[in-house]
Short mmCIF file of N, CA and C in Angstrom, two decimals:
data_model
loop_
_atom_site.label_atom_id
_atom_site.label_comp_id
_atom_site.label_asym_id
_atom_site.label_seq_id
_atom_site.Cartn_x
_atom_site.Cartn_y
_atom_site.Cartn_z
N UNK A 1 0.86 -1.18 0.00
CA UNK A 1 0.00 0.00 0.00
C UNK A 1 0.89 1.23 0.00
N UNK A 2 0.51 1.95 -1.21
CA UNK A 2 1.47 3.16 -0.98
C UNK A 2 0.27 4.41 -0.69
N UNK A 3 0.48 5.60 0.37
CA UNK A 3 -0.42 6.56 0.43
C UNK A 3 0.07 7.40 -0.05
N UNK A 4 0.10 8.42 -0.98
CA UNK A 4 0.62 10.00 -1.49
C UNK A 4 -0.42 10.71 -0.81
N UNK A 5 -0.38 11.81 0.09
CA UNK A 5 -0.68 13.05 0.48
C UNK A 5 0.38 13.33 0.40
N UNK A 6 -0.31 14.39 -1.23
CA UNK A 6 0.35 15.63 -2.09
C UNK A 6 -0.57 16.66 -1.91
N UNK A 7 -0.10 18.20 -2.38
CA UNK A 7 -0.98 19.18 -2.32
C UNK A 7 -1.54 19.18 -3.69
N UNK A 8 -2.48 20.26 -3.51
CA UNK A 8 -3.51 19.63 -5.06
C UNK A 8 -2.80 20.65 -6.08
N UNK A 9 -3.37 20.03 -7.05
CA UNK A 9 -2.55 19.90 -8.36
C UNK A 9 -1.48 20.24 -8.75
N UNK A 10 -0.76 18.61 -7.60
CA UNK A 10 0.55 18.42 -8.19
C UNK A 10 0.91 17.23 -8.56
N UNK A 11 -0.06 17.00 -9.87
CA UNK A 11 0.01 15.47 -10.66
C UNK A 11 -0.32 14.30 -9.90
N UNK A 12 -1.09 14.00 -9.22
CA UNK A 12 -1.22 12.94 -8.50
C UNK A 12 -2.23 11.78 -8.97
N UNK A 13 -3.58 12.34 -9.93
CA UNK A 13 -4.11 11.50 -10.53
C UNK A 13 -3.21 10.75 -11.61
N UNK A 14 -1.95 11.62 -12.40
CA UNK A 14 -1.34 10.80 -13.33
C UNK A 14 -0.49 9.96 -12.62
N UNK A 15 -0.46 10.28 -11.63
CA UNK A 15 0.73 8.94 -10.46
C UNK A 15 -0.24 7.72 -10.50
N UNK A 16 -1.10 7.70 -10.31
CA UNK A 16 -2.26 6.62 -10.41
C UNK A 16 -2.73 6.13 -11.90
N UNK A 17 -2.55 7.23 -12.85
CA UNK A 17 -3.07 6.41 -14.33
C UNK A 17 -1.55 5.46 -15.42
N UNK A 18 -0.02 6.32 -14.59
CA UNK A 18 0.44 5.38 -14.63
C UNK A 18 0.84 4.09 -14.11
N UNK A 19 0.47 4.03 -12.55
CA UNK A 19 0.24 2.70 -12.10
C UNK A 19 -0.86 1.75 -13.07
N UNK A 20 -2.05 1.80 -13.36
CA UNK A 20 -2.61 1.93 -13.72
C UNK A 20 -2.25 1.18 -14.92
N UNK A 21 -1.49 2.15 -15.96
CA UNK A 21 -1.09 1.40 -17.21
C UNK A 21 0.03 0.38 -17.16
N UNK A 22 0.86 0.56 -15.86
CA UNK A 22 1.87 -0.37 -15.47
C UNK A 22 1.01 -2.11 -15.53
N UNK A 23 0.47 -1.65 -14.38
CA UNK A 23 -0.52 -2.83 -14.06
C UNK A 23 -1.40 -3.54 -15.37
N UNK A 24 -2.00 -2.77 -15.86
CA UNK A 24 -2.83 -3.37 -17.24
C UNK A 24 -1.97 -4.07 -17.93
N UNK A 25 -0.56 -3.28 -18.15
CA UNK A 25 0.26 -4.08 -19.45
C UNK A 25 0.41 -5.57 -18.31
N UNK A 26 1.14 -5.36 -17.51
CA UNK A 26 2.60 -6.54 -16.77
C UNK A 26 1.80 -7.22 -15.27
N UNK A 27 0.41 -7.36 -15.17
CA UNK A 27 -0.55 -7.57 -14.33
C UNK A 27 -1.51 -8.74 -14.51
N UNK A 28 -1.92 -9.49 -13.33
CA UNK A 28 -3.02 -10.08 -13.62
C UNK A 28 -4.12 -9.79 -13.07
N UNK A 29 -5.47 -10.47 -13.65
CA UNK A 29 -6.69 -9.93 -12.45
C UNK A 29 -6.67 -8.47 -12.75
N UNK A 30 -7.96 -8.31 -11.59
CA UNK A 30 -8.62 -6.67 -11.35
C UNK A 30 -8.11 -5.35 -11.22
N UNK A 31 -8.08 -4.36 -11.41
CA UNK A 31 -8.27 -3.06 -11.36
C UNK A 31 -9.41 -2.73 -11.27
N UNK A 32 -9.13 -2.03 -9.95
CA UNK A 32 -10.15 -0.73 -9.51
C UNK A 32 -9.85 0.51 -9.20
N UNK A 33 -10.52 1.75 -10.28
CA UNK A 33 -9.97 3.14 -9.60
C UNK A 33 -11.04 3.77 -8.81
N UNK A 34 -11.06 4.21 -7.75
CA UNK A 34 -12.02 4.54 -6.87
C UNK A 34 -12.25 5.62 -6.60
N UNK A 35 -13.44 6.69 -7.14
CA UNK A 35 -13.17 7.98 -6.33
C UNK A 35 -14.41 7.77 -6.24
N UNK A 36 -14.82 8.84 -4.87
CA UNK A 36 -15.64 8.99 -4.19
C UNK A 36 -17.24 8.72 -5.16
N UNK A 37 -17.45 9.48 -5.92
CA UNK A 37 -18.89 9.14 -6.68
C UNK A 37 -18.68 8.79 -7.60
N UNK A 38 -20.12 8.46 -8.09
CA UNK A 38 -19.80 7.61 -9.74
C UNK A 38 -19.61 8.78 -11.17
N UNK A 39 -20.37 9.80 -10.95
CA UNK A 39 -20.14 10.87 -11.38
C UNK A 39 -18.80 11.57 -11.45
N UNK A 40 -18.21 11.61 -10.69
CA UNK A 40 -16.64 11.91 -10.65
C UNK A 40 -16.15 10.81 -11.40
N UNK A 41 -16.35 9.79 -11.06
CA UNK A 41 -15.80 8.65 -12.18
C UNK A 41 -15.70 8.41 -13.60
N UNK A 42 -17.52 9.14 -14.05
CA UNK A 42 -17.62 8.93 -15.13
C UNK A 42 -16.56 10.00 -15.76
N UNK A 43 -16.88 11.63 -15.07
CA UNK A 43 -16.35 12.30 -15.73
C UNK A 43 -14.87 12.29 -15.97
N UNK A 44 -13.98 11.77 -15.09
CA UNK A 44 -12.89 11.51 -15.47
C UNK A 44 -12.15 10.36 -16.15
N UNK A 45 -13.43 9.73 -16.65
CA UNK A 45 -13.29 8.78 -17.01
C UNK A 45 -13.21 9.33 -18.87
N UNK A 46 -14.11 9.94 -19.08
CA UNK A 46 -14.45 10.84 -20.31
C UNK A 46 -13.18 11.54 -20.62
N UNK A 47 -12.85 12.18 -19.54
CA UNK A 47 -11.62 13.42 -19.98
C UNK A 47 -10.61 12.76 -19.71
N UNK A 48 -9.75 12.31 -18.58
CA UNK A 48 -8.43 11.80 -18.37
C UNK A 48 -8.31 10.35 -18.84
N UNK A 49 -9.02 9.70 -18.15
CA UNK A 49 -8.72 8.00 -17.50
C UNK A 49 -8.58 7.49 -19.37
N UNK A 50 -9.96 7.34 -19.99
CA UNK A 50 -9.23 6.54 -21.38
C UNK A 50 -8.59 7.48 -22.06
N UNK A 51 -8.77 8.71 -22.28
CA UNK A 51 -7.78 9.32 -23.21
C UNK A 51 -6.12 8.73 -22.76
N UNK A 52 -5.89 8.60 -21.24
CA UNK A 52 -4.34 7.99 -21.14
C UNK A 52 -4.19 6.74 -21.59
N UNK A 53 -5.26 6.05 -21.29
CA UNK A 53 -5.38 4.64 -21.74
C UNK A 53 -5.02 4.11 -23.29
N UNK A 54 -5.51 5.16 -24.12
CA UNK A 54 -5.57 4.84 -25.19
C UNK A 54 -4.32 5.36 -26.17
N UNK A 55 -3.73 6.12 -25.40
CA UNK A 55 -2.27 6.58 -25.55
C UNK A 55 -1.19 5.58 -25.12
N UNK A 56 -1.67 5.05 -24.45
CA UNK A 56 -0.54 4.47 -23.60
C UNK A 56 -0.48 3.25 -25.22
N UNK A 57 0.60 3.19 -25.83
CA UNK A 57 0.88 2.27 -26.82
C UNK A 57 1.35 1.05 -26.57
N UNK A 58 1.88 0.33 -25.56
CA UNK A 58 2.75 -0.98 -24.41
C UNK A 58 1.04 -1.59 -24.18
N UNK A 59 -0.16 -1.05 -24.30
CA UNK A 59 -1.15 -1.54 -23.66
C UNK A 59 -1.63 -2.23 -24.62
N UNK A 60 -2.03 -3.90 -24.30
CA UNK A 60 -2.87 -5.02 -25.11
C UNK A 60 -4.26 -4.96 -24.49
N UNK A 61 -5.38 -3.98 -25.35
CA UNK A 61 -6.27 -4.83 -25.10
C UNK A 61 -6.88 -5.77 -25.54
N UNK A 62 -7.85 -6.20 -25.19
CA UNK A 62 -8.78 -7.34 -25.49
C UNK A 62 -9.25 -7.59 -26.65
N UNK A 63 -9.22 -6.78 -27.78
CA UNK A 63 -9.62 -6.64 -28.78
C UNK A 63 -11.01 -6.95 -28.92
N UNK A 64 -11.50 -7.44 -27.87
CA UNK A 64 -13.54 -7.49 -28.07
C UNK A 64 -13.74 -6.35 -28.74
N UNK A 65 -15.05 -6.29 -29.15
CA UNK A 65 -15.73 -5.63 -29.21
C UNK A 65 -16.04 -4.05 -28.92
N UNK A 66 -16.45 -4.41 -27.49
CA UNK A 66 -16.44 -3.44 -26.24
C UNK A 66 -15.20 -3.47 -25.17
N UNK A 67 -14.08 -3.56 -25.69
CA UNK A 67 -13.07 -4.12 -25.00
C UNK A 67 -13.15 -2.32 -24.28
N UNK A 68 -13.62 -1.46 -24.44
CA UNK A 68 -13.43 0.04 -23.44
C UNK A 68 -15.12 0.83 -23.76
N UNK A 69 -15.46 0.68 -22.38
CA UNK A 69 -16.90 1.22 -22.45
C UNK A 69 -16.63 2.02 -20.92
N UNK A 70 -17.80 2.64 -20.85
CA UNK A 70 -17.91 4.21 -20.09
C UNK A 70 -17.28 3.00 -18.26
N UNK A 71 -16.33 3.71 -18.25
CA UNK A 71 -16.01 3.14 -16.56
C UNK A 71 -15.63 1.72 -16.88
N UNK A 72 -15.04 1.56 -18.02
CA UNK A 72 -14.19 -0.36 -17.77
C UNK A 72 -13.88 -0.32 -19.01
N UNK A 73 -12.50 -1.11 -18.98
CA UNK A 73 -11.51 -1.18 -20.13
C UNK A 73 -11.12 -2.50 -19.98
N UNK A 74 -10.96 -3.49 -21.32
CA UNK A 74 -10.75 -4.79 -20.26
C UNK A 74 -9.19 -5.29 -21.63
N UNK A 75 -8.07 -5.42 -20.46
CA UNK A 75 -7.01 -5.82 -21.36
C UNK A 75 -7.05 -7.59 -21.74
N UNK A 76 -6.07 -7.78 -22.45
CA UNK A 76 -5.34 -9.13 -22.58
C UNK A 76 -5.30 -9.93 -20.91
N UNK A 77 -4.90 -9.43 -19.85
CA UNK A 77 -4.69 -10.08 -18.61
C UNK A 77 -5.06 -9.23 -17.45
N UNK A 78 -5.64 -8.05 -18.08
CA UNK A 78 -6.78 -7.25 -16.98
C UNK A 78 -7.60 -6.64 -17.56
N UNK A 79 -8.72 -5.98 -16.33
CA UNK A 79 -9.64 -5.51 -16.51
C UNK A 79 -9.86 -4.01 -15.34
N UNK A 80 -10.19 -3.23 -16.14
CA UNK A 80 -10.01 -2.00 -15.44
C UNK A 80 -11.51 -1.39 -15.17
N UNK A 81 -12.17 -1.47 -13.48
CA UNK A 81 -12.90 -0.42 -13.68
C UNK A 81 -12.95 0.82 -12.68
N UNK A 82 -13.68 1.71 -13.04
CA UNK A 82 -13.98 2.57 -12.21
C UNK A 82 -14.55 3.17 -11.70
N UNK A 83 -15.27 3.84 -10.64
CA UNK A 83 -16.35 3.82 -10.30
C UNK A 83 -16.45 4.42 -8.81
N UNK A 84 -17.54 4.92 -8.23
CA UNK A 84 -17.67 5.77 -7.13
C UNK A 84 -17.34 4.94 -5.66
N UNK A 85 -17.13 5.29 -4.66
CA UNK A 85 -17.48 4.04 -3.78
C UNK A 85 -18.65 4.28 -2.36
N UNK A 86 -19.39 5.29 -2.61
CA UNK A 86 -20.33 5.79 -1.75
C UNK A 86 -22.12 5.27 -2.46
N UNK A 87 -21.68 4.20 -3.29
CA UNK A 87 -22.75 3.69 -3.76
C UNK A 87 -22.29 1.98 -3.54
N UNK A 88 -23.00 1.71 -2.40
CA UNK A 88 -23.35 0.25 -1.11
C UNK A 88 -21.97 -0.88 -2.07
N UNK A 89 -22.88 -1.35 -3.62
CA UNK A 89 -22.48 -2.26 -4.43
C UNK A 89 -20.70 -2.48 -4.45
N UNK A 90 -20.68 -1.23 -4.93
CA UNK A 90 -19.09 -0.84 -6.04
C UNK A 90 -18.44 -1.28 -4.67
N UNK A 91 -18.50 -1.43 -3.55
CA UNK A 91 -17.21 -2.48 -2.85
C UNK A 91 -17.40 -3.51 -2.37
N UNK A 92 -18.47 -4.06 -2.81
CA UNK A 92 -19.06 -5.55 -2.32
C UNK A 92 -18.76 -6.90 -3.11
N UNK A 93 -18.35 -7.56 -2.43
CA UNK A 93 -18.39 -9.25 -3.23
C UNK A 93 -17.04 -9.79 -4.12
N UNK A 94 -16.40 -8.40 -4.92
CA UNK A 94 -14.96 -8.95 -6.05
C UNK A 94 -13.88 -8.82 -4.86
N UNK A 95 -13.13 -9.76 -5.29
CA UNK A 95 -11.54 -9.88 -4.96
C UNK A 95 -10.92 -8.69 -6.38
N UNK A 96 -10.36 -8.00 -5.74
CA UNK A 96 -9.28 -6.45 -6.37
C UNK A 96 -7.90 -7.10 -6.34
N UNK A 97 -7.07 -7.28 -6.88
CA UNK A 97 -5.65 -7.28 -7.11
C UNK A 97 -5.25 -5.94 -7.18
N UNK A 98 -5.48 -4.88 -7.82
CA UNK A 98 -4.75 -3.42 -7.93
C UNK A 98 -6.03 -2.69 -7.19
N UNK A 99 -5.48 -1.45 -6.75
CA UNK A 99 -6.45 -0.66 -6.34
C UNK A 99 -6.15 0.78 -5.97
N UNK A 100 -6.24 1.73 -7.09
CA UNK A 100 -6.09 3.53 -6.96
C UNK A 100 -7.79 3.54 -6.76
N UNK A 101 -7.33 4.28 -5.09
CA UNK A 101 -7.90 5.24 -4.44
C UNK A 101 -7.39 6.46 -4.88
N UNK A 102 -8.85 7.33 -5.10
CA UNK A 102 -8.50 8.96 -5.42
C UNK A 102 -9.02 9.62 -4.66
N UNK A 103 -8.73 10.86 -4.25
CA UNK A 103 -9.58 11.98 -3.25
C UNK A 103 -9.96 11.22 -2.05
N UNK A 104 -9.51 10.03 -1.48
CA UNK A 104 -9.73 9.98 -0.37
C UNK A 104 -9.79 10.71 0.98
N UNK A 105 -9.69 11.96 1.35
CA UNK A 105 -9.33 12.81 2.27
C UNK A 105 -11.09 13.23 1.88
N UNK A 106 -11.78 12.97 0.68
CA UNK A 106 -12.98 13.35 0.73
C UNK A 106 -14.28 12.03 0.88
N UNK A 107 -13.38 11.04 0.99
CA UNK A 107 -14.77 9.65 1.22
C UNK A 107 -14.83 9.49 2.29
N UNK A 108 -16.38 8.79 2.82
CA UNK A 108 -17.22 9.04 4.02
C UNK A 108 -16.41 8.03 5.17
N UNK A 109 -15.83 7.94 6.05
CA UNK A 109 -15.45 7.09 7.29
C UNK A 109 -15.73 6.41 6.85
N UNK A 110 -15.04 4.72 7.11
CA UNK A 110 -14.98 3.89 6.83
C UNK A 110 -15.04 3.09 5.31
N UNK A 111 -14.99 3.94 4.16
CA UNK A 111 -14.82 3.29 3.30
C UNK A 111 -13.58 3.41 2.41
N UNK A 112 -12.78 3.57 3.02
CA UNK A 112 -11.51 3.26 2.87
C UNK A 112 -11.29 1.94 3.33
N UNK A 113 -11.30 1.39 4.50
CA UNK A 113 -11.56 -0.05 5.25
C UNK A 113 -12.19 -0.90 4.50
N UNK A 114 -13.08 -0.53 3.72
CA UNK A 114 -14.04 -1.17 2.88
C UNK A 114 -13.61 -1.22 1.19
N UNK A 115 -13.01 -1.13 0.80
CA UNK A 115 -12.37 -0.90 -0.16
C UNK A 115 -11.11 -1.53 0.25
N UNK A 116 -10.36 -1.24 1.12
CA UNK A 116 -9.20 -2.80 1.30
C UNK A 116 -9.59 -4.03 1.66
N UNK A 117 -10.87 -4.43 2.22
CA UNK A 117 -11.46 -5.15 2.07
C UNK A 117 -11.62 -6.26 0.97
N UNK A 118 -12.02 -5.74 -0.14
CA UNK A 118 -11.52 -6.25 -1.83
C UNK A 118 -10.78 -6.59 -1.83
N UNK A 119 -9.45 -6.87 -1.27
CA UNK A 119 -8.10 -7.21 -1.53
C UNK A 119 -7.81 -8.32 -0.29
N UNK A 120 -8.97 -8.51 0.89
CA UNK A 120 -8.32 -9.50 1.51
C UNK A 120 -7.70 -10.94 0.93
N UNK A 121 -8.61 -11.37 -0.32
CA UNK A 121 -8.76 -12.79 -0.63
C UNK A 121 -7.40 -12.87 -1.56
N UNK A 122 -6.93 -12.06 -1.75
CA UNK A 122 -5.62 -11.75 -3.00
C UNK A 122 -4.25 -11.85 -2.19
N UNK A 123 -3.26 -13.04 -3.06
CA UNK A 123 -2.16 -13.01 -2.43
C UNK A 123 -0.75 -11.91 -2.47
N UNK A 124 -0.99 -11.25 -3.14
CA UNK A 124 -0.45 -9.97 -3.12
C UNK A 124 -0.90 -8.69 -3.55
N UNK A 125 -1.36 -8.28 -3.03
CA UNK A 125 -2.69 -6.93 -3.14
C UNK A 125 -1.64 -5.87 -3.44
N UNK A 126 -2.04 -5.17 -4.61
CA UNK A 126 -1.41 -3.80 -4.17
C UNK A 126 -2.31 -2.48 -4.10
N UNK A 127 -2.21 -1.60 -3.58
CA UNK A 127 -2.94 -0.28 -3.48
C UNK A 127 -2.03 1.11 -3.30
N UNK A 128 -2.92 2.09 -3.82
CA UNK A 128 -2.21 3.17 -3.94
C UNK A 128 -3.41 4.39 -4.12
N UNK A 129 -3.07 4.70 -2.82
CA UNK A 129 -3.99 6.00 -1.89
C UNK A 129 -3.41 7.47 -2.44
N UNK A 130 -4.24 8.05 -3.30
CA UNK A 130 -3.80 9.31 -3.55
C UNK A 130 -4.76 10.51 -3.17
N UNK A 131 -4.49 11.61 -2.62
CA UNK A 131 -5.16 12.46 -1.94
C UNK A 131 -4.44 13.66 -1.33
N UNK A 132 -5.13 14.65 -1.45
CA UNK A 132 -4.71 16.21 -0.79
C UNK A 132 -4.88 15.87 0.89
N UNK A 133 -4.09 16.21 1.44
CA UNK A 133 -4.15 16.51 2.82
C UNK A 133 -5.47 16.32 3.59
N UNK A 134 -6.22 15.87 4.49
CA UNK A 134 -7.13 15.34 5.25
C UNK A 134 -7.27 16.30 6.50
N UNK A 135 -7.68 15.16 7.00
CA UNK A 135 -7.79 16.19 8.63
C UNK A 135 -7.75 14.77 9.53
N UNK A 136 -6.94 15.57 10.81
CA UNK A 136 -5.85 15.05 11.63
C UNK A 136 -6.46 14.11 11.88
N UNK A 137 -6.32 12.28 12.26
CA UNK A 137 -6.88 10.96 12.67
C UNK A 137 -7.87 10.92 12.00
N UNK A 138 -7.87 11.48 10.08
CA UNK A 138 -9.36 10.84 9.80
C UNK A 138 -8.56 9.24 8.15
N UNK A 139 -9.21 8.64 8.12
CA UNK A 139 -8.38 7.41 7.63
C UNK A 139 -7.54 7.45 6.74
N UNK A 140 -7.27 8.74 5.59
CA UNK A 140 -6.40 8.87 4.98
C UNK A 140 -5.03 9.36 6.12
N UNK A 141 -4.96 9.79 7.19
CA UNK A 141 -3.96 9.86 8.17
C UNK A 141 -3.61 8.46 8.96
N UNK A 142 -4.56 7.90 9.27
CA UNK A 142 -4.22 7.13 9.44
C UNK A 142 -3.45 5.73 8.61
N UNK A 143 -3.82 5.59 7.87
CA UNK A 143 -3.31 4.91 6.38
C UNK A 143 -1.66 5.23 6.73
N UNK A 144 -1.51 6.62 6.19
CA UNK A 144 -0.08 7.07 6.20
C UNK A 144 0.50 7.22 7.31
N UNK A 145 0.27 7.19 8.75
CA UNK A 145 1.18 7.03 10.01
C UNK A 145 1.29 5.41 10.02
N UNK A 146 0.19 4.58 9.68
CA UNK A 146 0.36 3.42 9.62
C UNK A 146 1.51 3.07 8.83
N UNK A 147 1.73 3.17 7.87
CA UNK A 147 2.81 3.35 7.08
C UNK A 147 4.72 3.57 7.29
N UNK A 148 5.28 3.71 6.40
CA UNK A 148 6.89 3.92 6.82
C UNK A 148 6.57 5.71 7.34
N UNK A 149 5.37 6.37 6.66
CA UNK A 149 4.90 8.01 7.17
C UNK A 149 6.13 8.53 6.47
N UNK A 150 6.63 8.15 5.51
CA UNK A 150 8.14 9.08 4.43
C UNK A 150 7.63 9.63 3.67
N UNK A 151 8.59 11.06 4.14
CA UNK A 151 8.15 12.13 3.62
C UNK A 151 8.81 12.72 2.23
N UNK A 152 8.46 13.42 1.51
CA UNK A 152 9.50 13.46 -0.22
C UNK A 152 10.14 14.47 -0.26
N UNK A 153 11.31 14.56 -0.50
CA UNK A 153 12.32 14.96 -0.30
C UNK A 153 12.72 15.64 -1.75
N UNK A 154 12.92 16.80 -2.31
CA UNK A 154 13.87 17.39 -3.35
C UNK A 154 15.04 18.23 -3.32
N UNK A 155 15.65 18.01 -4.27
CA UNK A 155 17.28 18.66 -4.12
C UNK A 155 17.06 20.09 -4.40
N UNK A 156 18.10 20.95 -3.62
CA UNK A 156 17.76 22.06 -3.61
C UNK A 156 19.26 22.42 -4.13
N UNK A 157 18.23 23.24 -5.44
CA UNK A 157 19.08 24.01 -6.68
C UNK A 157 20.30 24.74 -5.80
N UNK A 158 20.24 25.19 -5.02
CA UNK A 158 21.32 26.36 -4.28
C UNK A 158 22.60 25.47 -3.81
N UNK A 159 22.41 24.66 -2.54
CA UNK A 159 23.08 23.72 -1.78
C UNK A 159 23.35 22.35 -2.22
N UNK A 160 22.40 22.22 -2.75
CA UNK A 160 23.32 20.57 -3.62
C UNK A 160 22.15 19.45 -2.46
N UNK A 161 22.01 19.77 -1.46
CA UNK A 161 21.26 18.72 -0.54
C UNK A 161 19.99 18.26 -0.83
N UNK A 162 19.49 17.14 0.00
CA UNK A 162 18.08 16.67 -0.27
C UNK A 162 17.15 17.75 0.87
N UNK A 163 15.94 17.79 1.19
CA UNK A 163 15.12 18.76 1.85
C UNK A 163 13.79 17.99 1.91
N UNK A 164 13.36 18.06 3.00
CA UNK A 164 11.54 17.51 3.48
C UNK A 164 10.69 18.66 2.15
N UNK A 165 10.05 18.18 1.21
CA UNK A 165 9.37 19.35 0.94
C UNK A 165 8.44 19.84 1.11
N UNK A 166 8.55 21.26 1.58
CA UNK A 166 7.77 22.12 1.76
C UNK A 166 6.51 22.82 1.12
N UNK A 167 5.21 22.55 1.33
CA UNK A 167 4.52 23.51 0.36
C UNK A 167 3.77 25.11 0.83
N UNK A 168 4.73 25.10 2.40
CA UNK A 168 4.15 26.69 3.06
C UNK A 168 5.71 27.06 3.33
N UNK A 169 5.99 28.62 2.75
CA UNK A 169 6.44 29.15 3.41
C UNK A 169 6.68 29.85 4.64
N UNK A 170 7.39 29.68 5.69
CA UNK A 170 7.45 30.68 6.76
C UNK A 170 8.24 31.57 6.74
N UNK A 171 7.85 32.88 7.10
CA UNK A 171 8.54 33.77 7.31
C UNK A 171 10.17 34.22 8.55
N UNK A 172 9.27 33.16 9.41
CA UNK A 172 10.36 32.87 10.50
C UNK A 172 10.98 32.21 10.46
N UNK A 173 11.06 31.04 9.49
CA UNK A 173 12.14 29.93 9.20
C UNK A 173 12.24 29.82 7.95
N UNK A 174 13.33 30.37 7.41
CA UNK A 174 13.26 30.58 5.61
C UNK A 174 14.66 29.04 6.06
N UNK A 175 15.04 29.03 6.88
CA UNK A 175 16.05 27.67 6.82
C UNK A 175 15.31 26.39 6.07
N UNK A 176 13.75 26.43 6.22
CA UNK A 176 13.32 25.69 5.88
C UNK A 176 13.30 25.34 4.82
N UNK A 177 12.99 26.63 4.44
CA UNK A 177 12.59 26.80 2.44
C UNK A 177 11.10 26.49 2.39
N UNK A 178 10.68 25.95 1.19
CA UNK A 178 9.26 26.08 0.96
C UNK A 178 8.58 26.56 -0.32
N UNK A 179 7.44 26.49 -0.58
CA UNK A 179 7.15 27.32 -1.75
C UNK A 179 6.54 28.21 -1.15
N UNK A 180 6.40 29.46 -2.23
CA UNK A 180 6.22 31.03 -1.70
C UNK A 180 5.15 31.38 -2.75
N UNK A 181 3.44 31.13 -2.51
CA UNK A 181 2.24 31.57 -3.46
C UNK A 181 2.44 33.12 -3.04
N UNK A 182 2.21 33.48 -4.77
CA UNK A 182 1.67 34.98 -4.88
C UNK A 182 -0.28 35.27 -4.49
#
């Protein structure tokens, strides 16, 4: 399980659509991308999710028919869908092998739990929690203290060193560094 709390929009859905295409090509079994409603699903399903899909050139699909319809794409040795998870069904009953969580810092208690759930019956589950910052002990925090909690680090152009990165500047500790919004 990997968790990313990143600040928002700083590429984090494409951290997930290339897992994503990783998994489809060199994968077996399920894919599931999960954001909160089905509506969010569809729509990014329309604008981002197959437009990458269908770029991605390394990808075999199925050649059916309907091998890519609204919310499921189904390869040579997977099948991709996606879909809300605040509707009862969408985490009930399948065994998940892959699993991007999105916007979790915005789904209702406990269905995060419920959604790894899917992955008990699987002998090597993987998942990958992507999301803007939460609020303090709510399960996307917890996820990530559960975790190694490592924080990302970039080299700083000036000094040559690695650095925790920062996305607030302080005024009282510029030792820190940081980014500085106009």
């Amino acid at each position: 399980i990997v968790t990313l709390v990143k600040p928002i929009q700083s590429g984090g859905t494409r951290v997930g659509l290339i897992a994503i295409c990783w998994w489809a090509k060199y994968g077996f079994g399920s894919i599931q991308l999960n954001w909160d409603r089905d509506e969010k699903a569809i729509d990014k399903w329309k604008h981002e999710t197959l437009p990458t899909l269908e770029r991605c050139e390394t990808l075999e699909w199925s050649g059916e028919r309907f091998d890519a319809v609204v919310g499921t794409a189904i390869f040579k040795r997977t099948h991709l869908n996606s879909q809300g998870v605040f509707r009862p069904e969408n985490l009930d009953s399948d065994s998940i092998v892959y699993q991007v969580n999105e916007e979790v810092h915005s789904w209702k208690p406990g269905h995060l739990a419920k959604a790894r759930g899917r992955q008990t019956a699987v002998l090597f589950p993987k998942a990958l929690d992507i999301s803007n910052a939460g609020i303090v002990g709510d399960q996307l925090e917890v996820s990530f203290q559960n975790g190694t909690a490592q924080v990302w680090e970039v080299k700083c152009p000036g000094c040559g060193l690695y650095h925790d990165m920062r996305t607030r500047w302080d005024d009282r500790r510029p030792d820190l560094g940081g980014l500085r919004y106009d």
